[in-house]
Short mmCIF file of N, CA, C and O in Angstrom, two decimals:
data_model
loop_
_atom_site.label_atom_id
_atom_site.label_comp_id
_atom_site.label_asym_id
_atom_site.label_seq_id
_atom_site.Cartn_x
_atom_site.Cartn_y
_atom_site.Cartn_z
N UNK A 1 0.82 -1.19 0.00
CA UNK A 1 0.00 0.00 0.00
C UNK A 1 0.86 1.25 0.00
O UNK A 1 0.40 2.31 -0.40
N UNK A 2 2.10 1.14 0.44
CA UNK A 2 2.98 2.31 0.46
C UNK A 2 3.35 2.76 -0.95
O UNK A 2 3.72 3.91 -1.15
N UNK A 3 3.26 1.85 -1.93
CA UNK A 3 3.61 2.21 -3.30
C UNK A 3 2.66 3.24 -3.89
O UNK A 3 3.03 3.97 -4.80
N UNK A 4 1.41 3.28 -3.41
CA UNK A 4 0.44 4.23 -3.95
C UNK A 4 0.08 5.31 -2.94
O UNK A 4 -0.87 6.07 -3.14
N UNK A 5 0.84 5.41 -1.86
CA UNK A 5 0.53 6.40 -0.82
C UNK A 5 0.75 7.82 -1.29
O UNK A 5 0.22 8.76 -0.71
N UNK A 6 1.54 8.01 -2.35
CA UNK A 6 1.83 9.36 -2.85
C UNK A 6 0.60 10.01 -3.47
O UNK A 6 0.53 11.23 -3.59
N UNK A 7 -0.38 9.22 -3.89
CA UNK A 7 -1.55 9.77 -4.57
C UNK A 7 -2.68 10.06 -3.58
O UNK A 7 -2.89 9.31 -2.64
N UNK A 8 -3.38 11.15 -3.82
CA UNK A 8 -4.50 11.51 -2.96
C UNK A 8 -5.71 10.69 -3.36
O UNK A 8 -6.44 11.04 -4.29
N UNK A 9 -5.93 9.57 -2.69
CA UNK A 9 -7.04 8.68 -3.02
C UNK A 9 -8.32 9.19 -2.38
O UNK A 9 -8.71 8.78 -1.31
N UNK A 10 -8.96 10.09 -3.08
CA UNK A 10 -10.25 10.61 -2.63
C UNK A 10 -11.35 9.84 -3.34
O UNK A 10 -11.10 9.15 -4.33
N UNK A 11 -12.59 9.93 -2.88
CA UNK A 11 -13.67 9.23 -3.57
C UNK A 11 -13.79 9.59 -5.06
O UNK A 11 -13.96 8.70 -5.89
N UNK A 12 -13.67 10.88 -5.46
CA UNK A 12 -13.74 11.17 -6.89
C UNK A 12 -12.61 10.51 -7.70
O UNK A 12 -12.82 10.06 -8.82
N UNK A 13 -11.41 10.43 -7.10
CA UNK A 13 -10.30 9.78 -7.78
C UNK A 13 -10.59 8.29 -7.97
O UNK A 13 -10.37 7.74 -9.05
N UNK A 14 -11.08 7.66 -6.94
CA UNK A 14 -11.42 6.23 -7.02
C UNK A 14 -12.53 5.99 -8.04
O UNK A 14 -12.44 5.05 -8.84
N UNK A 15 -13.54 6.85 -8.04
CA UNK A 15 -14.64 6.71 -9.00
C UNK A 15 -14.11 6.84 -10.42
O UNK A 15 -14.48 6.07 -11.31
N UNK A 16 -13.20 7.81 -10.64
CA UNK A 16 -12.62 8.00 -11.97
C UNK A 16 -11.93 6.73 -12.45
O UNK A 16 -12.15 6.28 -13.58
N UNK A 17 -11.07 6.15 -11.62
CA UNK A 17 -10.33 4.97 -12.05
C UNK A 17 -11.23 3.75 -12.21
O UNK A 17 -11.01 2.92 -13.10
N UNK A 18 -12.25 3.62 -11.38
CA UNK A 18 -13.19 2.50 -11.52
C UNK A 18 -13.96 2.65 -12.84
O UNK A 18 -14.12 1.68 -13.59
N UNK A 19 -14.44 3.86 -13.13
CA UNK A 19 -15.16 4.08 -14.39
C UNK A 19 -14.26 3.88 -15.60
O UNK A 19 -14.71 3.35 -16.62
N UNK A 20 -13.00 4.29 -15.51
CA UNK A 20 -12.07 4.07 -16.62
C UNK A 20 -11.85 2.58 -16.85
O UNK A 20 -11.87 2.11 -18.00
N UNK A 21 -11.69 1.82 -15.78
CA UNK A 21 -11.52 0.36 -15.91
C UNK A 21 -12.78 -0.29 -16.48
O UNK A 21 -12.69 -1.18 -17.34
N UNK A 22 -13.95 0.17 -16.04
CA UNK A 22 -15.20 -0.38 -16.57
C UNK A 22 -15.36 -0.04 -18.05
O UNK A 22 -15.84 -0.87 -18.83
N UNK A 23 -14.96 1.17 -18.44
CA UNK A 23 -15.04 1.56 -19.85
C UNK A 23 -14.15 0.66 -20.70
O UNK A 23 -14.57 0.19 -21.77
N UNK A 24 -12.94 0.40 -20.24
CA UNK A 24 -12.04 -0.47 -20.99
C UNK A 24 -12.58 -1.90 -21.04
O UNK A 24 -12.46 -2.58 -22.08
N UNK A 25 -13.20 -2.36 -19.97
CA UNK A 25 -13.79 -3.71 -19.96
C UNK A 25 -14.94 -3.79 -20.96
O UNK A 25 -15.06 -4.77 -21.71
N UNK A 26 -15.79 -2.77 -20.99
CA UNK A 26 -16.91 -2.76 -21.94
C UNK A 26 -16.40 -2.70 -23.37
O UNK A 26 -16.92 -3.40 -24.25
N UNK A 27 -15.38 -1.90 -23.62
CA UNK A 27 -14.83 -1.80 -24.97
C UNK A 27 -14.22 -3.15 -25.40
O UNK A 27 -14.34 -3.54 -26.56
N UNK A 28 -13.58 -3.85 -24.47
CA UNK A 28 -13.03 -5.16 -24.78
C UNK A 28 -14.15 -6.14 -25.09
O UNK A 28 -14.07 -6.91 -26.06
N UNK A 29 -15.20 -6.14 -24.28
CA UNK A 29 -16.34 -7.03 -24.52
C UNK A 29 -16.98 -6.72 -25.87
O UNK A 29 -17.32 -7.64 -26.62
N UNK A 30 -17.15 -5.43 -26.20
CA UNK A 30 -17.73 -5.06 -27.49
C UNK A 30 -16.86 -5.53 -28.66
O UNK A 30 -17.38 -5.97 -29.69
N UNK A 31 -15.53 -5.44 -28.50
CA UNK A 31 -14.63 -5.88 -29.56
C UNK A 31 -14.74 -7.39 -29.79
O UNK A 31 -14.64 -7.86 -30.92
N UNK A 32 -14.98 -8.15 -28.71
CA UNK A 32 -15.12 -9.60 -28.85
C UNK A 32 -16.51 -9.97 -29.37
O UNK A 32 -16.65 -10.79 -30.28
N UNK A 33 -17.52 -9.37 -28.80
CA UNK A 33 -18.90 -9.72 -29.17
C UNK A 33 -19.29 -9.19 -30.55
O UNK A 33 -19.99 -9.86 -31.30
N UNK A 34 -18.87 -7.99 -30.86
CA UNK A 34 -19.21 -7.35 -32.13
C UNK A 34 -17.94 -6.81 -32.76
O UNK A 34 -17.55 -5.66 -32.48
N UNK A 35 -17.27 -7.61 -33.58
CA UNK A 35 -16.01 -7.14 -34.18
C UNK A 35 -16.20 -5.79 -34.86
O UNK A 35 -17.18 -5.56 -35.55
N UNK A 36 -15.25 -4.91 -34.58
CA UNK A 36 -15.39 -3.56 -35.08
C UNK A 36 -14.89 -3.42 -36.51
O UNK A 36 -13.99 -4.12 -36.94
N UNK A 37 -15.51 -2.52 -37.22
CA UNK A 37 -15.09 -2.20 -38.58
C UNK A 37 -14.76 -0.72 -38.63
O UNK A 37 -15.43 0.10 -38.00
N UNK A 38 -13.72 -0.40 -39.35
CA UNK A 38 -13.36 1.01 -39.48
C UNK A 38 -14.43 1.73 -40.29
O UNK A 38 -15.03 1.16 -41.19
N UNK A 39 -14.66 2.99 -39.92
CA UNK A 39 -15.59 3.80 -40.70
C UNK A 39 -15.01 5.20 -40.85
O UNK A 39 -14.19 5.65 -40.05
N UNK A 40 -15.44 5.87 -41.88
CA UNK A 40 -14.95 7.21 -42.18
C UNK A 40 -16.04 8.21 -41.81
O UNK A 40 -17.17 8.11 -42.28
N UNK A 41 -15.70 9.16 -40.96
CA UNK A 41 -16.66 10.17 -40.52
C UNK A 41 -16.27 11.54 -41.01
O UNK A 41 -15.67 11.70 -42.07
N UNK A 42 -16.57 12.55 -40.20
CA UNK A 42 -16.32 13.93 -40.61
C UNK A 42 -14.84 14.28 -40.67
O UNK A 42 -14.46 15.26 -41.31
N UNK A 43 -13.99 13.49 -40.02
CA UNK A 43 -12.55 13.74 -40.09
C UNK A 43 -11.94 13.20 -41.38
O UNK A 43 -10.78 13.48 -41.68
N UNK A 44 -12.70 12.42 -42.13
CA UNK A 44 -12.24 11.81 -43.39
C UNK A 44 -11.05 10.87 -43.21
O UNK A 44 -10.23 10.72 -44.11
N UNK A 45 -10.96 10.26 -42.03
CA UNK A 45 -9.96 9.22 -41.79
C UNK A 45 -10.69 8.02 -41.21
O UNK A 45 -11.68 8.17 -40.51
N UNK A 46 -10.23 6.81 -41.50
CA UNK A 46 -10.89 5.63 -40.92
C UNK A 46 -10.61 5.54 -39.42
O UNK A 46 -9.46 5.66 -38.98
N UNK A 47 -11.67 5.37 -38.62
CA UNK A 47 -11.52 5.26 -37.17
C UNK A 47 -12.28 4.03 -36.67
O UNK A 47 -13.27 3.63 -37.25
N UNK A 48 -11.80 3.48 -35.57
CA UNK A 48 -12.47 2.37 -34.90
C UNK A 48 -13.08 2.89 -33.60
O UNK A 48 -12.88 4.05 -33.23
N UNK A 49 -13.78 2.02 -32.89
CA UNK A 49 -14.33 2.42 -31.59
C UNK A 49 -13.25 2.88 -30.64
O UNK A 49 -13.41 3.85 -29.91
N UNK A 50 -12.13 2.19 -30.63
CA UNK A 50 -11.02 2.56 -29.76
C UNK A 50 -10.47 3.94 -30.10
O UNK A 50 -10.13 4.72 -29.20
N UNK A 51 -10.37 4.24 -31.38
CA UNK A 51 -9.92 5.57 -31.80
C UNK A 51 -10.87 6.65 -31.32
O UNK A 51 -10.45 7.69 -30.80
N UNK A 52 -12.16 6.39 -31.47
CA UNK A 52 -13.16 7.37 -31.04
C UNK A 52 -13.16 7.53 -29.52
O UNK A 52 -13.36 8.63 -29.00
N UNK A 53 -12.93 6.43 -28.78
CA UNK A 53 -12.82 6.52 -27.32
C UNK A 53 -11.61 7.38 -26.94
O UNK A 53 -11.71 8.25 -26.07
N UNK A 54 -10.48 7.16 -27.60
CA UNK A 54 -9.28 7.93 -27.31
C UNK A 54 -9.51 9.42 -27.59
O UNK A 54 -9.16 10.27 -26.76
N UNK A 55 -10.12 9.74 -28.72
CA UNK A 55 -10.42 11.14 -29.04
C UNK A 55 -11.36 11.73 -27.99
O UNK A 55 -11.18 12.87 -27.55
N UNK A 56 -12.34 10.96 -27.55
CA UNK A 56 -13.28 11.43 -26.53
C UNK A 56 -12.58 11.70 -25.20
O UNK A 56 -12.87 12.71 -24.54
N UNK A 57 -11.66 10.84 -24.80
CA UNK A 57 -10.94 11.04 -23.54
C UNK A 57 -10.03 12.27 -23.61
O UNK A 57 -9.94 13.04 -22.65
N UNK A 58 -9.37 12.46 -24.75
CA UNK A 58 -8.53 13.65 -24.92
C UNK A 58 -9.39 14.91 -24.88
O UNK A 58 -9.04 15.90 -24.22
N UNK A 59 -10.54 14.87 -25.55
CA UNK A 59 -11.44 16.03 -25.54
C UNK A 59 -11.95 16.32 -24.13
O UNK A 59 -12.05 17.48 -23.73
N UNK A 60 -12.26 15.29 -23.37
CA UNK A 60 -12.72 15.48 -22.00
C UNK A 60 -11.64 16.16 -21.15
O UNK A 60 -11.92 17.07 -20.36
N UNK A 61 -10.40 15.72 -21.32
CA UNK A 61 -9.29 16.34 -20.58
C UNK A 61 -9.14 17.81 -20.96
O UNK A 61 -9.00 18.68 -20.10
N UNK A 62 -9.21 18.11 -22.25
CA UNK A 62 -9.08 19.50 -22.72
C UNK A 62 -10.24 20.35 -22.20
O UNK A 62 -10.03 21.47 -21.71
N UNK A 63 -11.45 19.83 -22.28
CA UNK A 63 -12.63 20.57 -21.80
C UNK A 63 -12.49 20.88 -20.31
O UNK A 63 -12.73 22.01 -19.87
N UNK A 64 -12.07 19.89 -19.52
CA UNK A 64 -11.94 20.11 -18.08
C UNK A 64 -10.82 21.11 -17.76
O UNK A 64 -10.97 21.96 -16.88
N UNK A 65 -9.69 21.02 -18.46
CA UNK A 65 -8.60 21.96 -18.22
C UNK A 65 -9.01 23.38 -18.60
O UNK A 65 -8.71 24.34 -17.87
N UNK A 66 -9.68 23.54 -19.74
CA UNK A 66 -10.16 24.87 -20.13
C UNK A 66 -11.19 25.39 -19.13
O UNK A 66 -11.20 26.58 -18.80
N UNK A 67 -12.06 24.51 -18.65
CA UNK A 67 -13.08 24.91 -17.68
C UNK A 67 -12.41 25.42 -16.40
O UNK A 67 -12.78 26.47 -15.86
N UNK A 68 -11.42 24.67 -15.91
CA UNK A 68 -10.71 25.10 -14.70
C UNK A 68 -10.01 26.43 -14.93
O UNK A 68 -10.02 27.31 -14.08
N UNK A 69 -9.41 26.59 -16.12
CA UNK A 69 -8.69 27.81 -16.43
C UNK A 69 -9.58 29.03 -16.55
O UNK A 69 -9.21 30.13 -16.11
N UNK A 70 -10.76 28.87 -17.15
CA UNK A 70 -11.62 30.02 -17.40
C UNK A 70 -12.75 30.20 -16.39
O UNK A 70 -13.12 31.32 -16.07
N UNK A 71 -13.33 29.12 -15.90
CA UNK A 71 -14.49 29.23 -15.01
C UNK A 71 -14.15 28.91 -13.56
O UNK A 71 -14.88 29.29 -12.66
N UNK A 72 -13.09 28.16 -13.32
CA UNK A 72 -12.74 27.80 -11.96
C UNK A 72 -13.54 26.60 -11.46
O UNK A 72 -14.23 25.93 -12.22
N UNK A 73 -13.42 26.35 -10.17
CA UNK A 73 -14.09 25.19 -9.58
C UNK A 73 -15.00 25.59 -8.43
O UNK A 73 -15.16 24.85 -7.47
N UNK A 74 -15.60 26.76 -8.53
CA UNK A 74 -16.47 27.25 -7.46
C UNK A 74 -17.66 26.32 -7.25
O UNK A 74 -18.12 25.65 -8.16
N UNK A 75 -18.18 26.35 -6.04
CA UNK A 75 -19.37 25.57 -5.70
C UNK A 75 -20.59 26.22 -6.34
O UNK A 75 -20.77 27.43 -6.24
N UNK A 76 -21.41 25.40 -7.00
CA UNK A 76 -22.62 25.95 -7.62
C UNK A 76 -23.88 25.56 -6.86
O UNK A 76 -24.92 26.17 -7.05
N UNK A 77 -23.78 24.54 -6.01
CA UNK A 77 -24.94 24.10 -5.23
C UNK A 77 -24.46 23.26 -4.06
O UNK A 77 -23.36 22.72 -4.07
N UNK A 78 -25.32 23.16 -3.06
CA UNK A 78 -25.05 22.30 -1.92
C UNK A 78 -26.24 21.38 -1.73
O UNK A 78 -27.37 21.84 -1.60
N UNK A 79 -25.98 20.07 -1.77
CA UNK A 79 -27.05 19.10 -1.59
C UNK A 79 -27.36 18.95 -0.10
O UNK A 79 -26.44 18.88 0.72
N UNK A 80 -28.63 18.90 0.25
CA UNK A 80 -29.00 18.78 1.67
C UNK A 80 -28.88 17.35 2.19
O UNK A 80 -29.86 16.73 2.60
N UNK A 81 -27.68 16.81 2.16
CA UNK A 81 -27.43 15.45 2.65
C UNK A 81 -26.41 15.56 3.78
O UNK A 81 -25.29 16.04 3.57
N UNK A 82 -26.78 15.15 4.95
CA UNK A 82 -25.87 15.24 6.09
C UNK A 82 -25.51 16.69 6.37
O UNK A 82 -26.38 17.53 6.56
N UNK A 83 -24.22 16.97 6.36
CA UNK A 83 -23.77 18.34 6.57
C UNK A 83 -23.77 19.14 5.28
O UNK A 83 -23.33 20.28 5.25
N UNK A 84 -24.20 18.53 4.21
CA UNK A 84 -24.25 19.21 2.92
C UNK A 84 -23.11 18.79 2.02
O UNK A 84 -21.95 18.82 2.42
N UNK A 85 -23.45 18.36 0.83
CA UNK A 85 -22.45 17.96 -0.16
C UNK A 85 -22.37 19.08 -1.20
O UNK A 85 -23.36 19.41 -1.85
N UNK A 86 -21.20 19.67 -1.33
CA UNK A 86 -21.03 20.77 -2.28
C UNK A 86 -20.78 20.22 -3.67
O UNK A 86 -19.97 19.30 -3.86
N UNK A 87 -21.47 20.79 -4.66
CA UNK A 87 -21.27 20.41 -6.06
C UNK A 87 -20.42 21.45 -6.75
O UNK A 87 -20.76 22.63 -6.77
N UNK A 88 -19.33 21.00 -7.33
CA UNK A 88 -18.43 21.90 -8.04
C UNK A 88 -18.97 22.20 -9.43
O UNK A 88 -19.75 21.43 -10.00
N UNK A 89 -18.53 23.32 -9.99
CA UNK A 89 -18.95 23.66 -11.35
C UNK A 89 -18.31 22.71 -12.37
O UNK A 89 -18.71 22.70 -13.53
N UNK A 90 -17.34 21.90 -11.93
CA UNK A 90 -16.74 20.93 -12.84
C UNK A 90 -17.74 19.89 -13.34
O UNK A 90 -17.52 19.25 -14.36
N UNK A 91 -18.84 19.71 -12.60
CA UNK A 91 -19.87 18.78 -13.06
C UNK A 91 -20.47 19.26 -14.38
O UNK A 91 -20.87 18.45 -15.21
N UNK A 92 -20.53 20.57 -14.57
CA UNK A 92 -21.01 21.10 -15.86
C UNK A 92 -20.03 20.74 -16.98
O UNK A 92 -20.44 20.39 -18.09
N UNK A 93 -18.74 20.82 -16.69
CA UNK A 93 -17.73 20.41 -17.67
C UNK A 93 -17.86 18.93 -17.98
O UNK A 93 -17.67 18.50 -19.13
N UNK A 94 -18.20 18.14 -16.98
CA UNK A 94 -18.38 16.70 -17.19
C UNK A 94 -19.56 16.42 -18.11
O UNK A 94 -19.50 15.57 -19.00
N UNK A 95 -20.65 17.15 -17.91
CA UNK A 95 -21.82 17.00 -18.77
C UNK A 95 -21.47 17.39 -20.21
O UNK A 95 -21.84 16.69 -21.16
N UNK A 96 -20.73 18.48 -20.37
CA UNK A 96 -20.30 18.90 -21.72
C UNK A 96 -19.40 17.84 -22.33
O UNK A 96 -19.51 17.52 -23.52
N UNK A 97 -18.51 17.25 -21.53
CA UNK A 97 -17.62 16.20 -22.02
C UNK A 97 -18.39 14.97 -22.47
O UNK A 97 -18.07 14.36 -23.50
N UNK A 98 -19.40 14.58 -21.71
CA UNK A 98 -20.22 13.42 -22.10
C UNK A 98 -20.98 13.70 -23.39
O UNK A 98 -21.08 12.83 -24.25
N UNK A 99 -21.50 14.91 -23.52
CA UNK A 99 -22.21 15.27 -24.76
C UNK A 99 -21.25 15.27 -25.95
O UNK A 99 -21.60 14.80 -27.04
N UNK A 100 -20.03 15.75 -25.75
CA UNK A 100 -19.05 15.73 -26.85
C UNK A 100 -18.65 14.30 -27.19
O UNK A 100 -18.42 13.98 -28.36
N UNK A 101 -18.57 13.42 -26.19
CA UNK A 101 -18.24 12.02 -26.45
C UNK A 101 -19.32 11.35 -27.30
O UNK A 101 -19.02 10.60 -28.23
N UNK A 102 -20.59 11.64 -26.98
CA UNK A 102 -21.68 11.09 -27.80
C UNK A 102 -21.57 11.60 -29.22
O UNK A 102 -21.71 10.84 -30.19
N UNK A 103 -21.30 12.89 -29.38
CA UNK A 103 -21.15 13.47 -30.72
C UNK A 103 -19.98 12.85 -31.47
O UNK A 103 -20.08 12.55 -32.67
N UNK A 104 -18.88 12.62 -30.77
CA UNK A 104 -17.70 12.02 -31.41
C UNK A 104 -18.00 10.59 -31.84
O UNK A 104 -17.66 10.19 -32.97
N UNK A 105 -18.65 9.81 -30.99
CA UNK A 105 -18.93 8.42 -31.35
C UNK A 105 -19.93 8.34 -32.52
O UNK A 105 -19.91 7.38 -33.27
N UNK A 106 -20.79 9.33 -32.66
CA UNK A 106 -21.77 9.30 -33.75
C UNK A 106 -21.24 9.84 -35.07
O UNK A 106 -21.69 9.40 -36.12
N UNK A 107 -20.31 10.81 -35.01
CA UNK A 107 -19.93 11.49 -36.25
C UNK A 107 -18.50 11.27 -36.71
O UNK A 107 -18.21 11.46 -37.88
N UNK A 108 -17.60 10.90 -35.82
CA UNK A 108 -16.18 10.79 -36.21
C UNK A 108 -15.91 9.41 -36.77
O UNK A 108 -16.39 8.44 -36.31
#
């Protein structure tokens, strides 16, 4: 456990890595169950599901970094649970990232 003690293992960090692992597992299952075929979208280059996932992840990182740079991470709401759970404005960036991922998977 000392090998990973340098990282701040907060619940959001753990959720991120669990979701990333689940995404890779689903992509692996899809590749086995439904062999992928390259297709040409608006970029005019052949892409596979894995390529589109990679583009989506890069776009999500860029969207979040730009959001932090321009909008910050201020609290936009507090949920009335226990002592109150504060919601960061980064959740809006996450929603934008998910919408861009859907657009990328449909058009690229």
